[in-house]
CSV table of C-alpha atoms and ligand atoms in Angstrom, one decimal:
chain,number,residue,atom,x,y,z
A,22,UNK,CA,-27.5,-2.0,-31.9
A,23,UNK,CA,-27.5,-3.3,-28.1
A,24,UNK,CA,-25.4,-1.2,-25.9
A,25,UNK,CA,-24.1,-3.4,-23.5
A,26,UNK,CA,-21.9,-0.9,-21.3
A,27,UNK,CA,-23.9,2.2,-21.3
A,28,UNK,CA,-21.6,5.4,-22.1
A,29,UNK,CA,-18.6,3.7,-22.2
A,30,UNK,CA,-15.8,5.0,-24.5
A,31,UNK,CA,-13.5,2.4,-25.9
A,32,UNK,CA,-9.6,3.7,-25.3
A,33,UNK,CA,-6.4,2.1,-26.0
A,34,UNK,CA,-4.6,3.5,-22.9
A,35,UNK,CA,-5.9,5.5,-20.1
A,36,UNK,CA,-5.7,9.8,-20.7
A,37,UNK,CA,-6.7,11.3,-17.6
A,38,UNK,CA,-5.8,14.7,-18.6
A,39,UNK,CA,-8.6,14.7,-21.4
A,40,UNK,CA,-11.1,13.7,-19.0
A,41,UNK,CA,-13.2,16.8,-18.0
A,42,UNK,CA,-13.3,18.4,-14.4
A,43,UNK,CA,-16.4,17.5,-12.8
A,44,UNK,CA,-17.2,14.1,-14.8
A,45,UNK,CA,-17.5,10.5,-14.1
A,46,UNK,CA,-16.0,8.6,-17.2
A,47,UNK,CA,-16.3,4.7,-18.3
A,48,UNK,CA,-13.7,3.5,-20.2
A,49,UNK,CA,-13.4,-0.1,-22.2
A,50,UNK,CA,-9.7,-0.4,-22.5
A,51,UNK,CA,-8.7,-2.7,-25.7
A,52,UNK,CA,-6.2,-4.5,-23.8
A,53,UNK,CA,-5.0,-7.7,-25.7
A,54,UNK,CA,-6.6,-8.9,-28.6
A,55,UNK,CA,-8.2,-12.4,-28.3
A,56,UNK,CA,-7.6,-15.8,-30.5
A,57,UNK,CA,-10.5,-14.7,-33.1
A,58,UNK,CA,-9.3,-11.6,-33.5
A,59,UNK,CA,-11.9,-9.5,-30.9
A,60,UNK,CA,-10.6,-7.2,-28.3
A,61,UNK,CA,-10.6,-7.8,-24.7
A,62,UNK,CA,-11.6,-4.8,-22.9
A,63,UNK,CA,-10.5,-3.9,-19.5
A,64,UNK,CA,-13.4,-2.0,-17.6
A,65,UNK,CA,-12.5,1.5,-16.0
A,66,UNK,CA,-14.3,4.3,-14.1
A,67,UNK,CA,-12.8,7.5,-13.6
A,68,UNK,CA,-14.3,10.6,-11.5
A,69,UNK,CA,-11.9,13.5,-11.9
A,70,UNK,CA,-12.6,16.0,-9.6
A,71,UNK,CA,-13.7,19.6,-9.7
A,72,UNK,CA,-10.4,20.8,-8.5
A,73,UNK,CA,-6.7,19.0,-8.5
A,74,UNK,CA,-5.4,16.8,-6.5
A,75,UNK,CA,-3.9,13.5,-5.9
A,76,UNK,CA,-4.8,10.4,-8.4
A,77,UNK,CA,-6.1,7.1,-6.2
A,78,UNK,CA,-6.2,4.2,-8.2
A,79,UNK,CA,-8.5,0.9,-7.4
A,80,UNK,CA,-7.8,-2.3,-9.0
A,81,UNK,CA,-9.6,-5.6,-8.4
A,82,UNK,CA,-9.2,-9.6,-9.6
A,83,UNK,CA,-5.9,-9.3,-10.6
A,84,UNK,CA,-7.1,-13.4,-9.9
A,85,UNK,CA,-10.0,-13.9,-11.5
A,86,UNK,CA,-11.9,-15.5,-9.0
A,87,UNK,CA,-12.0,-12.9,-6.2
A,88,UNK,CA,-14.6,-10.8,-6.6
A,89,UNK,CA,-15.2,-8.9,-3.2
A,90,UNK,CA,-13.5,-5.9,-4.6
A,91,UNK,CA,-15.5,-5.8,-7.6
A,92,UNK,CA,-18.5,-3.9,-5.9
A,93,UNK,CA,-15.9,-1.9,-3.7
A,94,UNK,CA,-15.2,-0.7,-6.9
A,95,UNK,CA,-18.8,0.0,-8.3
A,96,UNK,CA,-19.9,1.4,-5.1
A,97,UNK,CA,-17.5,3.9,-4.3
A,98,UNK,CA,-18.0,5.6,-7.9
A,99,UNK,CA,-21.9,5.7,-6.6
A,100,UNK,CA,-21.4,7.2,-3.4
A,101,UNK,CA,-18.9,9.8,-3.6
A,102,UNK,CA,-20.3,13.7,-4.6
A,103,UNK,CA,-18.2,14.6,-8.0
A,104,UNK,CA,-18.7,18.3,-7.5
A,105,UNK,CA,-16.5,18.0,-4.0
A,106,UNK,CA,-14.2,15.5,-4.8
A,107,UNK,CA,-10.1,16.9,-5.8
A,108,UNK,CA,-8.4,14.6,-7.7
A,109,UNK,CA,-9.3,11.7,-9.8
A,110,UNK,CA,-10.1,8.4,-8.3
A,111,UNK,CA,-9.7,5.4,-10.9
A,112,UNK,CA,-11.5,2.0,-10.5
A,113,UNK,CA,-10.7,-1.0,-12.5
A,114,UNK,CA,-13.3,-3.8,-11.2
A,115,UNK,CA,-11.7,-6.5,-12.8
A,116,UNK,CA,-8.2,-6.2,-13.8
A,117,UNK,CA,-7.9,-10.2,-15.0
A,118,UNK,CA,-10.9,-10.3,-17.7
A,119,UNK,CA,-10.2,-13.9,-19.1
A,120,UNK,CA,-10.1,-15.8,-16.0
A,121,UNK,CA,-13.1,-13.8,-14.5
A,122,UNK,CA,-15.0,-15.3,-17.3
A,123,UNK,CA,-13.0,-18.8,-16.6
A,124,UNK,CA,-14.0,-17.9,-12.6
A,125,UNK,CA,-9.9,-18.9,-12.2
A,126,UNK,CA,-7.6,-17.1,-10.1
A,127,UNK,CA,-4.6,-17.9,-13.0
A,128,UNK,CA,-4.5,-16.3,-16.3
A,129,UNK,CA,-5.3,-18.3,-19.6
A,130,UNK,CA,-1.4,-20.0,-19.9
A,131,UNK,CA,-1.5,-20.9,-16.8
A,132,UNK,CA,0.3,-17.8,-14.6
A,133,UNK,CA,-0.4,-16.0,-11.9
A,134,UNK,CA,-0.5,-12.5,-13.1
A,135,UNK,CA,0.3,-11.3,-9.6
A,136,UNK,CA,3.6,-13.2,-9.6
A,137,UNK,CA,4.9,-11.9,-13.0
A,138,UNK,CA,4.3,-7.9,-13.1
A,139,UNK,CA,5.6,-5.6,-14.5
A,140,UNK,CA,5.4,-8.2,-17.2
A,141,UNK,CA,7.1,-7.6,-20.8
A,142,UNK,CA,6.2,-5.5,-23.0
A,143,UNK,CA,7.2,-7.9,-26.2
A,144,UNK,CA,6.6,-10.5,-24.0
A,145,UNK,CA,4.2,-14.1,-23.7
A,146,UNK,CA,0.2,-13.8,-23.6
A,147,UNK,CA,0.8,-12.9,-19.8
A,148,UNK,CA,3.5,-10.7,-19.6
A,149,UNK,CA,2.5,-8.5,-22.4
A,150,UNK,CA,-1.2,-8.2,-20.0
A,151,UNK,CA,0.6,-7.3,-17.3
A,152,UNK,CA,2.8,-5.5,-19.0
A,153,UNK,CA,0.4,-3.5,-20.4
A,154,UNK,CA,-1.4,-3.0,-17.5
A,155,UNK,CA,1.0,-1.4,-15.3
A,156,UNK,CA,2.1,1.4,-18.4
A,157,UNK,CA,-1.4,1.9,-19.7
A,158,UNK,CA,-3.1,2.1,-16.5
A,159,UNK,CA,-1.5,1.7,-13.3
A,160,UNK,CA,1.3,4.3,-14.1
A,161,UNK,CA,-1.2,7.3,-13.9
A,162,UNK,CA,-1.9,6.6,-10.3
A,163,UNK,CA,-0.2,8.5,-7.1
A,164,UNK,CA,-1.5,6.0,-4.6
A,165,UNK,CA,-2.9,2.1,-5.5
A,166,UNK,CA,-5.1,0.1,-3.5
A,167,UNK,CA,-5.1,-3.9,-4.8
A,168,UNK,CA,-8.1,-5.3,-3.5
A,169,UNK,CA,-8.0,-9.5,-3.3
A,170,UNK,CA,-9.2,-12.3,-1.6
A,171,UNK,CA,-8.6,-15.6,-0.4
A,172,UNK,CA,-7.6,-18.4,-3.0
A,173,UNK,CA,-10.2,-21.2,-4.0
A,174,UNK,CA,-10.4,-23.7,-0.9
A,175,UNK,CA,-9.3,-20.9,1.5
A,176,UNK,CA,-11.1,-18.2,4.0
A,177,UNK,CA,-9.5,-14.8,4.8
A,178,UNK,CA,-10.2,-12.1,7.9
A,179,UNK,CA,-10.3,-9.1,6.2
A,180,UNK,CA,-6.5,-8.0,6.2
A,181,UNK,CA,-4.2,-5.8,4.8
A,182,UNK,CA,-0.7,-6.7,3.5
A,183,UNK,CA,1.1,-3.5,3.4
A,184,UNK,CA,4.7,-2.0,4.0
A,185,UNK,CA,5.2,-0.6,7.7
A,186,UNK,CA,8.4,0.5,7.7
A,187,UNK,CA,7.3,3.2,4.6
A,188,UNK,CA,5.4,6.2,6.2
A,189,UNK,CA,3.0,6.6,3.3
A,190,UNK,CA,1.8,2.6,2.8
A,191,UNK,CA,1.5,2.4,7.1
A,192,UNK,CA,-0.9,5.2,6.7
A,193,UNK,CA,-2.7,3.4,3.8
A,194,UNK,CA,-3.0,0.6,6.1
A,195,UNK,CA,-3.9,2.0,8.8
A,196,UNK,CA,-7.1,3.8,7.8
A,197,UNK,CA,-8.7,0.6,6.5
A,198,UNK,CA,-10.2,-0.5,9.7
A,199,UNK,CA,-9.2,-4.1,9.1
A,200,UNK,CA,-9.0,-6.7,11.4
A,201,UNK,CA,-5.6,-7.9,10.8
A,202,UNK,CA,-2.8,-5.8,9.2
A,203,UNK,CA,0.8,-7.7,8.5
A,204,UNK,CA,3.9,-6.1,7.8
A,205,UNK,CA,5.1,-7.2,4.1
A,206,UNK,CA,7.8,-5.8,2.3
A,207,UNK,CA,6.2,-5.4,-1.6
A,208,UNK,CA,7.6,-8.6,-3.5
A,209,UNK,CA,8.8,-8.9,-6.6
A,210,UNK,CA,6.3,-9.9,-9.3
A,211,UNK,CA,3.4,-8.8,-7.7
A,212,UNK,CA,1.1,-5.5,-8.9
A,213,UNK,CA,1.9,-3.8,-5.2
A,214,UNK,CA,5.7,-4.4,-5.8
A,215,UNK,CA,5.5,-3.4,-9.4
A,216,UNK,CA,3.6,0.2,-8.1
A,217,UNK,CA,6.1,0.8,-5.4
A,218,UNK,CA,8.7,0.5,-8.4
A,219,UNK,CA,7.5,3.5,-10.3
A,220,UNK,CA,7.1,5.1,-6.7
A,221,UNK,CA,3.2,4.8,-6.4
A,222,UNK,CA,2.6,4.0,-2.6
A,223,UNK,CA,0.9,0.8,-2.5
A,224,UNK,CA,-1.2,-1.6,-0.2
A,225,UNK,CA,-2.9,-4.7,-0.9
A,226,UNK,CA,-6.4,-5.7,1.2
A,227,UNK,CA,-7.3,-9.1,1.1
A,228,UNK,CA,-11.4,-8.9,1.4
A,229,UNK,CA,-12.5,-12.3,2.5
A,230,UNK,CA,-13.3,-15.5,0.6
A,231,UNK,CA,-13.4,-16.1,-3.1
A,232,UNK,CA,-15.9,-17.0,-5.8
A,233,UNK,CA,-18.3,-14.5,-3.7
A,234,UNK,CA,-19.9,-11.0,-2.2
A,235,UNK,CA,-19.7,-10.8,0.9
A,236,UNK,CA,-21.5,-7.9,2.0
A,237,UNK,CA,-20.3,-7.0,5.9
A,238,UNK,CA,-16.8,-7.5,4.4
A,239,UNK,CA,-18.0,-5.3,1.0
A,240,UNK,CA,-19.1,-2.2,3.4
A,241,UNK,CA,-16.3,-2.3,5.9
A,242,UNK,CA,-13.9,-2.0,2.7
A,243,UNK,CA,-15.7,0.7,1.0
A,244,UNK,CA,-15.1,2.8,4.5
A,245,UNK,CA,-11.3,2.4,4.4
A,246,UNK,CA,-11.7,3.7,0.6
A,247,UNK,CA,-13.3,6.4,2.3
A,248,UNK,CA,-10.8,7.4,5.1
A,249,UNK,CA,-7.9,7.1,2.9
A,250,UNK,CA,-10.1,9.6,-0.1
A,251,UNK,CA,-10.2,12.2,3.2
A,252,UNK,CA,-7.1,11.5,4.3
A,253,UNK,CA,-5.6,12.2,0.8
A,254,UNK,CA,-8.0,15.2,0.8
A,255,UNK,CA,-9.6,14.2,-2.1
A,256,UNK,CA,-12.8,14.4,0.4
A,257,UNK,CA,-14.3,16.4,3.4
A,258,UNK,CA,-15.7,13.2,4.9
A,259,UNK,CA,-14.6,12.4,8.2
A,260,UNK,CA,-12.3,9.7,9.2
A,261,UNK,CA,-14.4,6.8,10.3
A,262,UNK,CA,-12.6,4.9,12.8
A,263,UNK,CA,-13.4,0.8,13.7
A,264,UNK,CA,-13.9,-0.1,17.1
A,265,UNK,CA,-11.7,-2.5,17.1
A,266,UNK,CA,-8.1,-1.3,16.3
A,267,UNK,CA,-6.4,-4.1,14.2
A,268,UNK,CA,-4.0,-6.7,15.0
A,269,UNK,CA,-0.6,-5.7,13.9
A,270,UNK,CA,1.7,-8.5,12.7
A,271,UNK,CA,5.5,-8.0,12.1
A,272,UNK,CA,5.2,-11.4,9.7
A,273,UNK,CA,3.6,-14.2,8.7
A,274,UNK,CA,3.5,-17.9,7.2
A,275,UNK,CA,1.5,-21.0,6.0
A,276,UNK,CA,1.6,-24.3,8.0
A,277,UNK,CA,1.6,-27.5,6.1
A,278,UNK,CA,0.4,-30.4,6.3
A,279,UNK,CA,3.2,-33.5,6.5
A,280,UNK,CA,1.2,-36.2,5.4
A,281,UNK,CA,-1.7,-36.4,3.8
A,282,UNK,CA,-5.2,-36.7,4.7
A,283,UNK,CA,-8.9,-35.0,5.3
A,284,UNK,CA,-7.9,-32.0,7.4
A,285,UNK,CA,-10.3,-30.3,10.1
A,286,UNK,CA,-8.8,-27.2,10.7
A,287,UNK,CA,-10.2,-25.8,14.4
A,288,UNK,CA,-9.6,-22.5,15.3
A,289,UNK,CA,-11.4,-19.5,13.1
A,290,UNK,CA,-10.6,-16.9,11.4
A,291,UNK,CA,-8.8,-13.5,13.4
A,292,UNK,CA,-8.8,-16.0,16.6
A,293,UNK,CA,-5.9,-16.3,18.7
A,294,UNK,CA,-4.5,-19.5,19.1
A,295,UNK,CA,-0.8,-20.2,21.7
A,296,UNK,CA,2.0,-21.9,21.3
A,297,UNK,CA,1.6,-25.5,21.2
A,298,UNK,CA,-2.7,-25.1,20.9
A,299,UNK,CA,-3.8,-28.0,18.8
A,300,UNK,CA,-4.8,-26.1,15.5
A,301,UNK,CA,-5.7,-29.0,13.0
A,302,UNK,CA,-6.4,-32.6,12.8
A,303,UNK,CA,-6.3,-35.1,9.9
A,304,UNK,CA,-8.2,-38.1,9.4
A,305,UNK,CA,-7.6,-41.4,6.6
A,306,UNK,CA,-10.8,-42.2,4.9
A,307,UNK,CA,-12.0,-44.8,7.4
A,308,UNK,CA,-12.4,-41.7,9.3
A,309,UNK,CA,-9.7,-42.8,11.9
A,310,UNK,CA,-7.3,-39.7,13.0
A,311,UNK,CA,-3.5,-39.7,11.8
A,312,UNK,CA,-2.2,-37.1,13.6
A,313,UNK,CA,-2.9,-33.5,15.4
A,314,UNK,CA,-1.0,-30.6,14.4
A,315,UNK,CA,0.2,-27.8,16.9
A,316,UNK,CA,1.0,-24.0,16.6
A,317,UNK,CA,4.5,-23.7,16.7
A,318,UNK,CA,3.8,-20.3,18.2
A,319,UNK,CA,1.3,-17.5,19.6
A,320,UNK,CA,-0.6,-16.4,16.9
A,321,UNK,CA,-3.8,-15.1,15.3
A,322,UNK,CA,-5.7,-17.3,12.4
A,323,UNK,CA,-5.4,-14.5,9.2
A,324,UNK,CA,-6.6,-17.7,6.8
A,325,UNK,CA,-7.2,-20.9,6.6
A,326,UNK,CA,-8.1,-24.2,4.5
A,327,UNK,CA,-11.8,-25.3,4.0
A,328,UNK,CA,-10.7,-27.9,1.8
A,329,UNK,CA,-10.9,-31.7,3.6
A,330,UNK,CA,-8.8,-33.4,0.9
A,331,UNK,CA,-5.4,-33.0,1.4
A,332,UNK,CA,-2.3,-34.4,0.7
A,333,UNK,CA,0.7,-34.2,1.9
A,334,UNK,CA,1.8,-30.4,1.6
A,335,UNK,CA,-1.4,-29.3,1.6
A,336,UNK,CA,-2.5,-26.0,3.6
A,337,UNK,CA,-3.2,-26.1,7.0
A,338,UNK,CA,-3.2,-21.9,8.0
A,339,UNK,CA,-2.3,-18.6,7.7
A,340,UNK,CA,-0.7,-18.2,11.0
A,341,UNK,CA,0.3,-13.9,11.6
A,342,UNK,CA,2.8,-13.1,14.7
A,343,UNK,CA,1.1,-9.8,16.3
A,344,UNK,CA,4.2,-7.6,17.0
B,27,ZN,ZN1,-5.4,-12.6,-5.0
């Protein structure tokens, strides 16, 4: 027999009151069931604490090709001291199986499973995932963290989209150290929206660029895991503080391209650009340029396109408006 997930117990939902005090636990959750008939397992780690307390729940590739929260995951449940920890803390690495496999940020039909939760439970191949999801996992939590990415053809900053008008989901947000923070109401469909639903304060952190590890970006998101574990006080560590306070944005929105065409967008990522700054230009293929496009405002650069080949529509940036 080859034992491909050491110690891991195969569940159908998660039980965190059988887990013992003082254990780290990995779980296969049988999910779905697959077109041959063989289960699809959800991976999940749980460390329940020596004494009670609150229940912190990590989830990662909800899109199957962003992967910088996967070892946020694995290296949190490798760093922190089980016999000092209150609470449980629950990671689930890759929340999206199929389409981490498929390295796709859409599920197998075709949706986005962060556009359709809480899903359905006697629902279509994705709603009955999500569905299932949320009430066999999520559900358990007190507080959720949604760790992302950008999308295929896109960079990030490392940035937080998170609630700041809710006292608990501000504080979330805050102790992440991230460069950018933007103010965004949960929406409906998505995993955060869903959690804030059933009353489970939730943030989402968008960790860079997809299809990749990153590991600066990796380490400065295992230390907001960390301040919001002592903040909680499921920890003793200290509060680690960045240098650099982040840059607060009341909103944000995509510029598009107009017409199509192979795009060089110019400023970076977290820069500031003004109102009016020429932010992109797009060439035809004799190389000859069509146009220039302009910030309609002061802003900083949360994200933007690395892909040349545009048409018309296509993404230009992710333009926030510090408050
Ligand atoms: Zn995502």
């Amino acid at each position: 027999m080859i034992n491909t997930a050491k110690d891991a117990t195969v569940i159908r939902e998660l039980n965190l009151t059988d887990i013992p005090e003082g254990e780290i636990q990995r779980f296969l959750l049988h999910l779905v069931t697959d077109g041959i008939g063989m289960p699809i397992y959800v991976p999940i780690i749980v460390a329940k604490g020596m004494k009670p307390g609150k229940t912190l729940g990590l989830t990662a590739a909800i899109h199957g090709n962003e992967l910088n929260g996967i070892p946020v995951i694995q290296r949190i449940f490798k760093q922190i001291n089980i016999q000092e920890l209150s609470g449980t803390l629950v990671g689930v690495p890759a929340v999206n199986i199929p389409s981490l496999h498929r390295k796709r940020r859409r599920f197998i039909d075709g949706k986005d499973l962060n556009h359709i939760m809480p899903g359905e439970p006697d629902g279509n191949v994705s709603q009955v995932y999500a569905w299932r999801i949320v009430n066999y996992i999520i559900k358990h939590f007190d507080y959720l963290v949604d760790l992302h990415t950008a999308s295929f053809g896109r960079v990030n900053s490392y940035y937080i989209r998170a609630d700041m008008d809710d006292a608990a989901t501000r504080q979330m947000a805050l102790l992440q150290n991230a460069q950018i923070i933007v103010h965004n109401p949960p929406s409906d469909g998505t995993l955060r929206g869903a959690a804030e639903d059933l009353e489970i304060p939730a943030i989402t952190l968008e960790v860079g660029n997809p299809n990749t590890f990153q590991k600066g970006l990796i380490r400065d998101g295992l230390t907001g895991i960390h301040n919001l574990l002592s903040y909680l006080n499921m920890t003793n560590d200290s509060i680690e503080e960045s240098e650099e306070a982040p840059v607060l944005c009341k909103k944000s929105y995509w510029i598009y391209t107009d017409t199509g065409g192979i795009l060089t967008v110019h400023p970076k990522v977290t820069d500031f650009v003004r109102k009016a700054e020429v932010i992109a230009s797009i060439y035809d293929i004799f190389g000859d340029k069509i146009k220039d496009y302009y910030a309609p405002e002061d802003g900083v650069i949360i994200g933007k396109s690395v892909s040349p080949i545009n048409q018309t529509g296509g993404r230009i940036l992710h333009l926030g408006i510090p408050v």
